[in-house]
Structure formats: structure tokens, C-alpha cells
Short mmCIF file of N, CA and C in Angstrom, two decimals:
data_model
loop_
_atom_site.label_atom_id
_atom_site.label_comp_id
_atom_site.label_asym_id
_atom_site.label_seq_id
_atom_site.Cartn_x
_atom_site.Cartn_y
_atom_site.Cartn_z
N UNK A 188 -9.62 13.64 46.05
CA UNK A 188 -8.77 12.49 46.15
C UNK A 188 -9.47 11.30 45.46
N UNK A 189 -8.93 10.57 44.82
CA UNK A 189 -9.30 9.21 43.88
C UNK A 189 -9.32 8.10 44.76
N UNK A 190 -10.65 7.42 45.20
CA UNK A 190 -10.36 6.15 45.75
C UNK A 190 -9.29 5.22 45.20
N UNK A 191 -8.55 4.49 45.95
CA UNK A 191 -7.59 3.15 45.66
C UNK A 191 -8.77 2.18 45.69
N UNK A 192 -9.79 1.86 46.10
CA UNK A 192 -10.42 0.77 46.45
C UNK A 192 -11.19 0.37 44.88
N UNK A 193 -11.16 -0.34 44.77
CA UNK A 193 -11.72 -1.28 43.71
C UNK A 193 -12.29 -2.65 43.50
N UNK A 194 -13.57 -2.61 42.92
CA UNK A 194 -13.89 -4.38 43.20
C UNK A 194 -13.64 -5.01 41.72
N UNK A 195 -13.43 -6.36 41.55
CA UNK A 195 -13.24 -6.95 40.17
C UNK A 195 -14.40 -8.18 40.53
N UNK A 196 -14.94 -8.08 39.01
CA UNK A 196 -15.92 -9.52 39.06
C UNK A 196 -15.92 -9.92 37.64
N UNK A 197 -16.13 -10.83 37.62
CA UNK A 197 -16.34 -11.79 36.46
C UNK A 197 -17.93 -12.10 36.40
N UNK A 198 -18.04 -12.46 34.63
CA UNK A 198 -19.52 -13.24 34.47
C UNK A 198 -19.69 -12.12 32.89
N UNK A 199 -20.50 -12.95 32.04
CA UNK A 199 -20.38 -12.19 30.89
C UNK A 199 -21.89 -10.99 31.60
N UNK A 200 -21.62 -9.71 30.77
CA UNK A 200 -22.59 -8.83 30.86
C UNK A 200 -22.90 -8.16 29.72
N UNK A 201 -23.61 -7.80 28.73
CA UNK A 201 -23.22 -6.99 27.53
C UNK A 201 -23.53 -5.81 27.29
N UNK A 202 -24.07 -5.43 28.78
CA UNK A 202 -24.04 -3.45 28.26
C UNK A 202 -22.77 -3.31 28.74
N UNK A 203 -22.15 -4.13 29.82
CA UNK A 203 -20.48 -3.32 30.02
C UNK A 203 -19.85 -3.75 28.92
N UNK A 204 -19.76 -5.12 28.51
CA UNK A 204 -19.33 -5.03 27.02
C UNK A 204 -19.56 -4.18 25.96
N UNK A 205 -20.58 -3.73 25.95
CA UNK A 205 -20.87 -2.51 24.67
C UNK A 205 -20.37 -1.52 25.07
N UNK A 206 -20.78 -1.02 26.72
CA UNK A 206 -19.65 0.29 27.28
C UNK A 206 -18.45 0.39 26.96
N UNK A 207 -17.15 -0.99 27.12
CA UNK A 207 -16.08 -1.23 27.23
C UNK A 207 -15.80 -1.17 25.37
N UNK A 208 -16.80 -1.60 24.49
CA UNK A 208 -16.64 -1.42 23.44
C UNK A 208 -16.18 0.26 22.47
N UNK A 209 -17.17 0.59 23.30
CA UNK A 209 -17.57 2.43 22.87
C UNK A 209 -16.03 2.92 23.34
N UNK A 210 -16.36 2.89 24.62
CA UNK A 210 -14.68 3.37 25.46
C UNK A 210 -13.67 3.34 25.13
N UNK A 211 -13.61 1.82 24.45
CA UNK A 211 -12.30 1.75 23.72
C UNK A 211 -11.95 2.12 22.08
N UNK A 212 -13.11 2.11 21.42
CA UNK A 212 -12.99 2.59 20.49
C UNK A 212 -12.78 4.27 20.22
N UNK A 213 -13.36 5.12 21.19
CA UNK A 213 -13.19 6.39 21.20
C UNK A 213 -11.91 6.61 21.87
N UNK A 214 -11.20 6.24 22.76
CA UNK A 214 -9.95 6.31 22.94
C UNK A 214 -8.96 6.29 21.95
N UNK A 215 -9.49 4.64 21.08
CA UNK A 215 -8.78 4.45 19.97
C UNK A 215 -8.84 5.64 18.96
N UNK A 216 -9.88 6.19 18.91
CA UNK A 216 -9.85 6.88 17.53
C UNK A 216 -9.11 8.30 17.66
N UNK A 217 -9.25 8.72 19.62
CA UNK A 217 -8.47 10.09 19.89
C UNK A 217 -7.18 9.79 19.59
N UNK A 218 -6.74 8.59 20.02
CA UNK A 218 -5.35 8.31 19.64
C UNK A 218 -4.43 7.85 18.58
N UNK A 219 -5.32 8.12 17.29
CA UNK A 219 -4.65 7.39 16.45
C UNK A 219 -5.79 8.61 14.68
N UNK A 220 -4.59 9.13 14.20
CA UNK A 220 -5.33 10.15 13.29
C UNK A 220 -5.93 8.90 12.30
N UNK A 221 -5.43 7.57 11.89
CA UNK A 221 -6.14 7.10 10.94
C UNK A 221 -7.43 6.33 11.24
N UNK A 222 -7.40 6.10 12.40
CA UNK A 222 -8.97 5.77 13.12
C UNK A 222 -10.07 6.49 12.68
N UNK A 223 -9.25 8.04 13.29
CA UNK A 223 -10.31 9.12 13.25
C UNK A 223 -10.54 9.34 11.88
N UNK A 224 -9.87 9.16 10.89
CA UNK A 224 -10.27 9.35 9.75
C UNK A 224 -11.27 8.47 9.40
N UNK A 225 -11.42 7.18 9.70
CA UNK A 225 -12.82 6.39 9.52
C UNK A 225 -13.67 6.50 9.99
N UNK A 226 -13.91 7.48 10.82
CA UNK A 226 -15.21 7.61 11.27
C UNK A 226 -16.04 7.92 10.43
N UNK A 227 -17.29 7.65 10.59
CA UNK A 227 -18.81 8.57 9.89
C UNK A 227 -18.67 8.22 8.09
N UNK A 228 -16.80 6.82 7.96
CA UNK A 228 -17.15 6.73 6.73
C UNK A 228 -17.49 4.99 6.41
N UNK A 229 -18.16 4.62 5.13
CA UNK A 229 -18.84 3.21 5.11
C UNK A 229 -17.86 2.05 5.82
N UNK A 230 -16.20 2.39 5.41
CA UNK A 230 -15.67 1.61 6.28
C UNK A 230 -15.20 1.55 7.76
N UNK A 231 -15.88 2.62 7.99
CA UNK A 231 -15.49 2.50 9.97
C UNK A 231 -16.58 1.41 10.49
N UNK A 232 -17.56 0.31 9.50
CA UNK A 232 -18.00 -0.17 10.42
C UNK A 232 -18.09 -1.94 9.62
N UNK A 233 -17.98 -2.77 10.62
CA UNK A 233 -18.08 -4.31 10.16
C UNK A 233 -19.63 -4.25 9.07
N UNK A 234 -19.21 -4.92 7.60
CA UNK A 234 -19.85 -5.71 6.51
C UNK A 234 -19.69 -7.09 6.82
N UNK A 235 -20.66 -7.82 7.20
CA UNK A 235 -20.72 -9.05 6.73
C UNK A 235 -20.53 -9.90 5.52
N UNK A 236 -19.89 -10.42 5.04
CA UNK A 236 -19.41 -11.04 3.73
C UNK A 236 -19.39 -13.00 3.84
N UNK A 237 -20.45 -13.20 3.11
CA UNK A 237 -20.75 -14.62 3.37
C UNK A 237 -21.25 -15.15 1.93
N UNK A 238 -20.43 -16.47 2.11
CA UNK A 238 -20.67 -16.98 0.58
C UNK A 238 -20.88 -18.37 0.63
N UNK A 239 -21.88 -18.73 -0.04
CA UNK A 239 -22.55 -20.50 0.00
C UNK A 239 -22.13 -20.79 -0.96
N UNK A 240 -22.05 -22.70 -0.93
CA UNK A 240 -22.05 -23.61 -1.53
C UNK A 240 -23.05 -24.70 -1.58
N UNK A 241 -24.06 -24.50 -2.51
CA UNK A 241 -25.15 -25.47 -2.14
C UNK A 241 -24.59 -26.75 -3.10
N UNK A 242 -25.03 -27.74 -2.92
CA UNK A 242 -25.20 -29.10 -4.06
C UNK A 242 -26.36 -28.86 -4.49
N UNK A 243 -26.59 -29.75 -5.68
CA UNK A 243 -27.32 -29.86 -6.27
C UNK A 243 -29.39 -30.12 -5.95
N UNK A 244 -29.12 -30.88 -4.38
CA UNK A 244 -30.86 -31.14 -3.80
C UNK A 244 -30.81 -29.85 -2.60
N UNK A 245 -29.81 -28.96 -2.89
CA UNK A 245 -29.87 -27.93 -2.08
C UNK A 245 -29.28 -27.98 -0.59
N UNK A 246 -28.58 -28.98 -0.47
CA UNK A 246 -27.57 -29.45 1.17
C UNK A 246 -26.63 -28.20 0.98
N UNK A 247 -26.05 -27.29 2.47
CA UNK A 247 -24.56 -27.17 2.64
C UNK A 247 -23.60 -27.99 1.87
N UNK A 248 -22.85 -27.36 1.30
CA UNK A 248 -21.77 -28.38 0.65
C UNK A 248 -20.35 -27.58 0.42
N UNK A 249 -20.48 -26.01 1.36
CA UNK A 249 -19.56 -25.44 2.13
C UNK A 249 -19.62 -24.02 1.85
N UNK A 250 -18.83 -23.40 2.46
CA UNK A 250 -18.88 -22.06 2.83
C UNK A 250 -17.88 -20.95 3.23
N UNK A 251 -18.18 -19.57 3.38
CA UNK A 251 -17.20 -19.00 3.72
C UNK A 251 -18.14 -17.66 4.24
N UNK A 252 -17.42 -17.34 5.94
CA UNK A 252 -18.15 -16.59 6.61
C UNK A 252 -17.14 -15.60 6.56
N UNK A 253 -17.27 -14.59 6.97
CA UNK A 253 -16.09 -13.00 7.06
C UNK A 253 -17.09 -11.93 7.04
N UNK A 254 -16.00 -10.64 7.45
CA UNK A 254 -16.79 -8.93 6.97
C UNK A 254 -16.07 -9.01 6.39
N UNK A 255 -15.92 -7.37 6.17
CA UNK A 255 -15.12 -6.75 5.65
C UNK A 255 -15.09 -5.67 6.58
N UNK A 256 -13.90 -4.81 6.83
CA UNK A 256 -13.33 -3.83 7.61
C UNK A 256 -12.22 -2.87 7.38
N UNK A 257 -12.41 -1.56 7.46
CA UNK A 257 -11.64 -0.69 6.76
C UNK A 257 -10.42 -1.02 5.47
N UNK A 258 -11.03 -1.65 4.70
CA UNK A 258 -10.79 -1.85 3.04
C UNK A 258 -9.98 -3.69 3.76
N UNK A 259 -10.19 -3.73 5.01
CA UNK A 259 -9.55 -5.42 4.87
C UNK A 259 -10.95 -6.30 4.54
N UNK A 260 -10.85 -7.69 4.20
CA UNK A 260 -11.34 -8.74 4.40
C UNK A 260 -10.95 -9.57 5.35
N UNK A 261 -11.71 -10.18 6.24
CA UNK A 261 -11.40 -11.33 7.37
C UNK A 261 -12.54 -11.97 6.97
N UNK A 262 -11.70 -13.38 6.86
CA UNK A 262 -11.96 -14.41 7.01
C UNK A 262 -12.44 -15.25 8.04
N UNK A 263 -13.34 -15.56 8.32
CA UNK A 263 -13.53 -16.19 9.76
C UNK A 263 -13.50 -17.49 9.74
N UNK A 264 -14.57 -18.05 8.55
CA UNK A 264 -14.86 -19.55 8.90
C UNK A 264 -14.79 -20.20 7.42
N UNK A 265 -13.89 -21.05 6.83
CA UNK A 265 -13.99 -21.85 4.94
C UNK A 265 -13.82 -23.01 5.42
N UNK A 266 -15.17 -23.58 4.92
CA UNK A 266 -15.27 -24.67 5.15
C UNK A 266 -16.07 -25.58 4.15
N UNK A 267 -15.89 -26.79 3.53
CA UNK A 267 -16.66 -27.71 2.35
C UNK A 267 -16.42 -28.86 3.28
N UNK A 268 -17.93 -29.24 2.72
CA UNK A 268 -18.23 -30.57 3.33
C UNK A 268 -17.40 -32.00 2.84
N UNK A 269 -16.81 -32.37 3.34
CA UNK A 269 -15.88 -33.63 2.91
C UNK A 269 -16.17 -34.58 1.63
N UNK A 270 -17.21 -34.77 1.42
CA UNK A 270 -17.23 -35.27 0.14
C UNK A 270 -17.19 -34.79 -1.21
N UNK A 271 -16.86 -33.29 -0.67
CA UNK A 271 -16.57 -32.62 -1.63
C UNK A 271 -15.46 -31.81 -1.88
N UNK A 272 -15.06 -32.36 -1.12
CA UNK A 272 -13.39 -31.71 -0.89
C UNK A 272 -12.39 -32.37 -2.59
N UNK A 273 -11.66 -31.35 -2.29
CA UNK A 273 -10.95 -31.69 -3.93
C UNK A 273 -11.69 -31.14 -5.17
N UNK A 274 -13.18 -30.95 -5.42
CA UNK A 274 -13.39 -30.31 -6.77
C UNK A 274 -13.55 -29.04 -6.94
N UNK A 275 -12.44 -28.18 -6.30
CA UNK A 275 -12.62 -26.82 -6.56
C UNK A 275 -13.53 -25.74 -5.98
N UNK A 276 -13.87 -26.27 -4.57
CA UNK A 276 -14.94 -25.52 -3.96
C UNK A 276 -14.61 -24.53 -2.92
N UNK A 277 -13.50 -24.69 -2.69
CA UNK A 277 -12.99 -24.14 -1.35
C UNK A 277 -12.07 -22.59 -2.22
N UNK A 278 -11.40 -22.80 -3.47
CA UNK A 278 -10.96 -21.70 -4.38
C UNK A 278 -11.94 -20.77 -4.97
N UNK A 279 -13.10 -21.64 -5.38
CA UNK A 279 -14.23 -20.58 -5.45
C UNK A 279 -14.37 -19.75 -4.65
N UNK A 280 -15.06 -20.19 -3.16
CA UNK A 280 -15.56 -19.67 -2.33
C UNK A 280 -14.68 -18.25 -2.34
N UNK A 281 -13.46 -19.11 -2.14
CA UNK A 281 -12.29 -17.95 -1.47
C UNK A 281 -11.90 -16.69 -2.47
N UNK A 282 -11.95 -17.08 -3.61
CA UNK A 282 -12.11 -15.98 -4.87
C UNK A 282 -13.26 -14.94 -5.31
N UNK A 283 -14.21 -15.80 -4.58
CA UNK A 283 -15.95 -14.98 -4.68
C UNK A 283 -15.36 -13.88 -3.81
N UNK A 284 -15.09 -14.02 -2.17
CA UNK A 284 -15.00 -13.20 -1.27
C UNK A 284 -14.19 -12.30 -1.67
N UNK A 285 -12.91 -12.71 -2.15
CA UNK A 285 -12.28 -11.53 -2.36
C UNK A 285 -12.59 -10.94 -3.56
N UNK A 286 -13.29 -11.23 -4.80
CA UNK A 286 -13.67 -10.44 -5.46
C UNK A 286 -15.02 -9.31 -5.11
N UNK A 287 -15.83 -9.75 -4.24
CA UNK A 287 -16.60 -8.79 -3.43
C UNK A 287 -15.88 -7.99 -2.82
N UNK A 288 -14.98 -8.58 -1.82
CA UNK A 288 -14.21 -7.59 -1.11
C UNK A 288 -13.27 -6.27 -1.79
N UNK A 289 -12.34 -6.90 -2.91
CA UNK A 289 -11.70 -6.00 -3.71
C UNK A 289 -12.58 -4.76 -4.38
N UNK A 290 -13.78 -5.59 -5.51
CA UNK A 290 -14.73 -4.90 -6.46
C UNK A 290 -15.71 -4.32 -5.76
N UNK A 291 -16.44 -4.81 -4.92
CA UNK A 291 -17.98 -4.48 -4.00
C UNK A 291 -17.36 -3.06 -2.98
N UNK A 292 -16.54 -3.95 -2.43
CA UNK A 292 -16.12 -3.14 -0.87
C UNK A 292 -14.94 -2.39 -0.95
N UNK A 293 -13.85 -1.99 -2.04
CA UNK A 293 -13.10 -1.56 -2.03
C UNK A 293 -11.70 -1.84 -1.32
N UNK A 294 -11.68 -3.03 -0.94
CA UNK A 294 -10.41 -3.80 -0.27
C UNK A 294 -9.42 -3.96 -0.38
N UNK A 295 -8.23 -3.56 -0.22
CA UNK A 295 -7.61 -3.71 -0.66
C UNK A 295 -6.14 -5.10 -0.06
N UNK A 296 -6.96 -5.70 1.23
CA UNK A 296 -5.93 -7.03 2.14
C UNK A 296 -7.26 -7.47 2.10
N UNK A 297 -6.59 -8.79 2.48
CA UNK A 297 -7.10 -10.04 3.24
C UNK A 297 -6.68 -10.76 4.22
N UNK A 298 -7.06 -11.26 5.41
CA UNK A 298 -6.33 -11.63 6.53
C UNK A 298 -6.99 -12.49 7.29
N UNK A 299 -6.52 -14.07 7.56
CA UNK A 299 -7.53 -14.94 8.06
C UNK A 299 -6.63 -16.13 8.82
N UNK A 300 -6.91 -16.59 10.13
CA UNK A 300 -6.25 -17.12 10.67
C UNK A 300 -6.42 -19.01 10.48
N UNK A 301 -5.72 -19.77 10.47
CA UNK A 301 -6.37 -21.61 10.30
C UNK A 301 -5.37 -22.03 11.18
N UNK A 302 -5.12 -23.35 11.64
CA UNK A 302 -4.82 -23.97 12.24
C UNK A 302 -3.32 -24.83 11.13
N UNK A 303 -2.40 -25.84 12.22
CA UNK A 303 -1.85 -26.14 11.09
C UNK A 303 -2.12 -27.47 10.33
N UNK A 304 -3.57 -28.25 10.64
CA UNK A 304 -3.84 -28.94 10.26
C UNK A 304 -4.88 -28.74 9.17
N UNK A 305 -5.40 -27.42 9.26
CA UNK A 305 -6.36 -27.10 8.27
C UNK A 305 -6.13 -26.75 6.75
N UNK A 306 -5.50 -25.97 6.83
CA UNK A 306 -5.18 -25.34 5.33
C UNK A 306 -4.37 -24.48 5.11
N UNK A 307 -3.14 -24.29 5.90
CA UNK A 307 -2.29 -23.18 5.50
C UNK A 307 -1.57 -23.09 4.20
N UNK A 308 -1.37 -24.18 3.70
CA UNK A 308 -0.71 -24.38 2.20
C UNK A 308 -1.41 -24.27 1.47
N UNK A 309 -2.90 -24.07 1.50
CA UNK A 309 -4.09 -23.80 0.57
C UNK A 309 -4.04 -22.23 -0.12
N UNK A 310 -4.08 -21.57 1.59
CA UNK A 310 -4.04 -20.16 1.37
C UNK A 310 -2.42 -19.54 0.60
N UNK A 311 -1.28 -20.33 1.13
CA UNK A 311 -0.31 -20.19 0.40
C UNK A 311 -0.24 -19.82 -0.80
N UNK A 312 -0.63 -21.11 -1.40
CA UNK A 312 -1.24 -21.45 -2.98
C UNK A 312 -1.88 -20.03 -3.74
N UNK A 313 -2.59 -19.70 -2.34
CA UNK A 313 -3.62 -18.51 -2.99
C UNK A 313 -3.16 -16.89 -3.12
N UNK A 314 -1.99 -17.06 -2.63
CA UNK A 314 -1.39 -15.94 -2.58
C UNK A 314 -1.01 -15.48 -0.81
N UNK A 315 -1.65 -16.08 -0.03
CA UNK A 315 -1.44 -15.79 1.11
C UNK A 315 -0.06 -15.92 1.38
N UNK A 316 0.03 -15.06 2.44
CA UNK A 316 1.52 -15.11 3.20
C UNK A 316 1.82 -15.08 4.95
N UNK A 317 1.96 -16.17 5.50
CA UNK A 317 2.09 -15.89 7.27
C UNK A 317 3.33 -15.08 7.60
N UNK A 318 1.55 -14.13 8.63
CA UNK A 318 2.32 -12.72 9.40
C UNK A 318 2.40 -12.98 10.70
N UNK A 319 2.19 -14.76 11.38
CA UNK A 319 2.06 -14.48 12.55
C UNK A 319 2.24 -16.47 12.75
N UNK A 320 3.16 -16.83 13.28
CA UNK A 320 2.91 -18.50 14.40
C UNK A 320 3.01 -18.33 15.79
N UNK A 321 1.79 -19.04 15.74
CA UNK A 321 1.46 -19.41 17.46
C UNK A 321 1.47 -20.59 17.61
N UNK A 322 2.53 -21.06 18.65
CA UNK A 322 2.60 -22.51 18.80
C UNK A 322 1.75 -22.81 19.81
N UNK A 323 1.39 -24.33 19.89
CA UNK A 323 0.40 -24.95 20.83
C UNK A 323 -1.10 -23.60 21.22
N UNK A 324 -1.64 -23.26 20.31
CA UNK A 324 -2.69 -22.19 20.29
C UNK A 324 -3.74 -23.56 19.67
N UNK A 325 -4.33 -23.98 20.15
CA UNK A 325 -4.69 -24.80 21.73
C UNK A 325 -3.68 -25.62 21.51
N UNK A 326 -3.02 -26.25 22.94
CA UNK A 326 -1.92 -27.12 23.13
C UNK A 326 -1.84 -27.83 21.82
N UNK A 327 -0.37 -28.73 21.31
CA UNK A 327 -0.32 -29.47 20.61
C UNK A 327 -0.61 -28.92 18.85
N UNK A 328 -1.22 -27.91 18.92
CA UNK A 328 -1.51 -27.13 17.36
C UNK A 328 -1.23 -25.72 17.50
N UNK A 329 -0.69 -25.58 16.13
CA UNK A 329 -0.26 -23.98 15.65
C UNK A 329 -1.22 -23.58 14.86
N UNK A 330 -1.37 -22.14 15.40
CA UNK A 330 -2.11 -21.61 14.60
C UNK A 330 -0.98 -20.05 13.64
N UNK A 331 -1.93 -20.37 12.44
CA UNK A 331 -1.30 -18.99 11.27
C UNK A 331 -2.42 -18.27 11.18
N UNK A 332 -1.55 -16.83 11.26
CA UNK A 332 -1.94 -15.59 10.65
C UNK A 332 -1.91 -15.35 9.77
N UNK A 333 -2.43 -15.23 8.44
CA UNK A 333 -2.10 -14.62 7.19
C UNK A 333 -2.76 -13.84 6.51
N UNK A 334 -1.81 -13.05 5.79
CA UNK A 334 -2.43 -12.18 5.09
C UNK A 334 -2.19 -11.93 3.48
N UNK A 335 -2.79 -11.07 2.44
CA UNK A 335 -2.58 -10.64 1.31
C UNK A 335 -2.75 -9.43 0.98
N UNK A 336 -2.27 -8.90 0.44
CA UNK A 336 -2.24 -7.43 -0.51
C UNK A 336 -2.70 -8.10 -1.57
N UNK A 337 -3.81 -6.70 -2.10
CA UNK A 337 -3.59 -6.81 -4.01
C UNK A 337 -3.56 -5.44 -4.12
N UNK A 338 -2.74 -5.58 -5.39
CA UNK A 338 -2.18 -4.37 -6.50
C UNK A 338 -1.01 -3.77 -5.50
#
């Protein structure tokens, strides 16, 4: 017979997080044939993909953090430092990544979430397209999902 009784607790821990990680990923992969097909290959596992912008005495002057993951790119963090906003730094960045991602890593999407005060008409511009609005994601601001195909 299966106990009913159960306790719940809170508080971060990170071997049950890594347990809960494993667990769910092997579930995932019994349940789903294209999971299982990534296993044991270079893309079943997170690439880090990070690209600087130095100035000239060598300061931050912006950036772009992401992996890469089964042929996607995510985007996590594009960001240029304000006084340098406007000369073309933020299209670099974002063109470096995905040309690593496409050429390096074999990628074939891109998918990165901003706010609606940040830059959604940037990524527009760039080919992006929103797959996803969340209103008040934190109160008062929307956040976008977007993504790209190439070829």
C-alpha cells in the first residue's frame, strides 16, 4: 500500500534540484522520441555563447550573453552601455551570435525574450517575430517572446 502522507517544504537546495533536474529530464526523454534522439549528441547539452563589446581603453561598452541548445540560440542578456547606444553595437553583437550559432553550432532558430520597453522593434528589424505576450510580466510591463528561423 502507498502512503497518502506527505510533507512539503520550501528553501533552495541543489542536490534536489539536480535530482529534480535528472528526473525530469529522463522522463522527458522516455516520453518524447526527439529528446531521445539528442542524447549522447553535442546538442543534447547547453553551449555557452557570449559576445563582448569593449571601447577603445578597454571598458564594457556592451554585450550579449546566451547558449546554444539543440540547434536553437537563446538569448539571455543584449545589452550596450548608453553612451553608446545608436552606433551599431547592439546589431553587431546580435549578428556575431547568430553567426556562431548558425556557422559554429549548427543552428538553425533563435529565441529571446525583452520587455516592452527594451527592444522589441529592434529584434523586429532583425528578423525576429513574437511567439508569445505576457501582459503585466512584472505588473505594469509586457514581456515578448520571440523567435527566428533561418533558411
Amino acid at each position: 500500500m502507498v502512503s497518502r502522507m506527505f510533507r512539503m517544504e520550501t528553501g533552495v537546495d541543489r542536490q534536489r534540484r539536480d535530482l529534480l533536474r535528472t528526473r525530469l529530464r529522463d522522463t522527458n526523454t522516455a516520453a518524447s522520441p526527439v529528446l531521445r534522439a539528442l542524447r549522447g549528441t553535442p546538442a543534447e547539452r547547453e553551449a555557452p555563447l557570449h559576445v563582448w563589446v569593449l571601447s577603445a581603453d578597454g571598458e564594457l561598452a556592451g554585450g550579449l550573453v546566451g547558449h546554444t541548445w539543440a540547434t536553437w540560440l537563446h538569448v539571455t542578456y543584449l545589452w550596450v552601455d548608453a553612451p553608446h547606444r545608436g552606433a551599431g553595437l547592439g546589431t553587431r553583437l546580435l549578428a556575431e551570435a547568430e553567426r556562431i550559432a548558425r556557422t559554429e553550432r549548427g543552428c538553425t532558430a533563435a529565441r529571446l525574450e525583452t520587455w516592452d520597453f527594451q527592444a522589441p522593434d529592434f529584434y523586429r528589424r532583425f528578423g525576429y517575430e513574437v511567439v508569445c505576450v505576457i501582459a503585466d510580466y512584472p505588473p505594469g510591463v509586457t514581456e515578448y517572446t520571440l523567435a527566428k528561423r533561418w533558411g
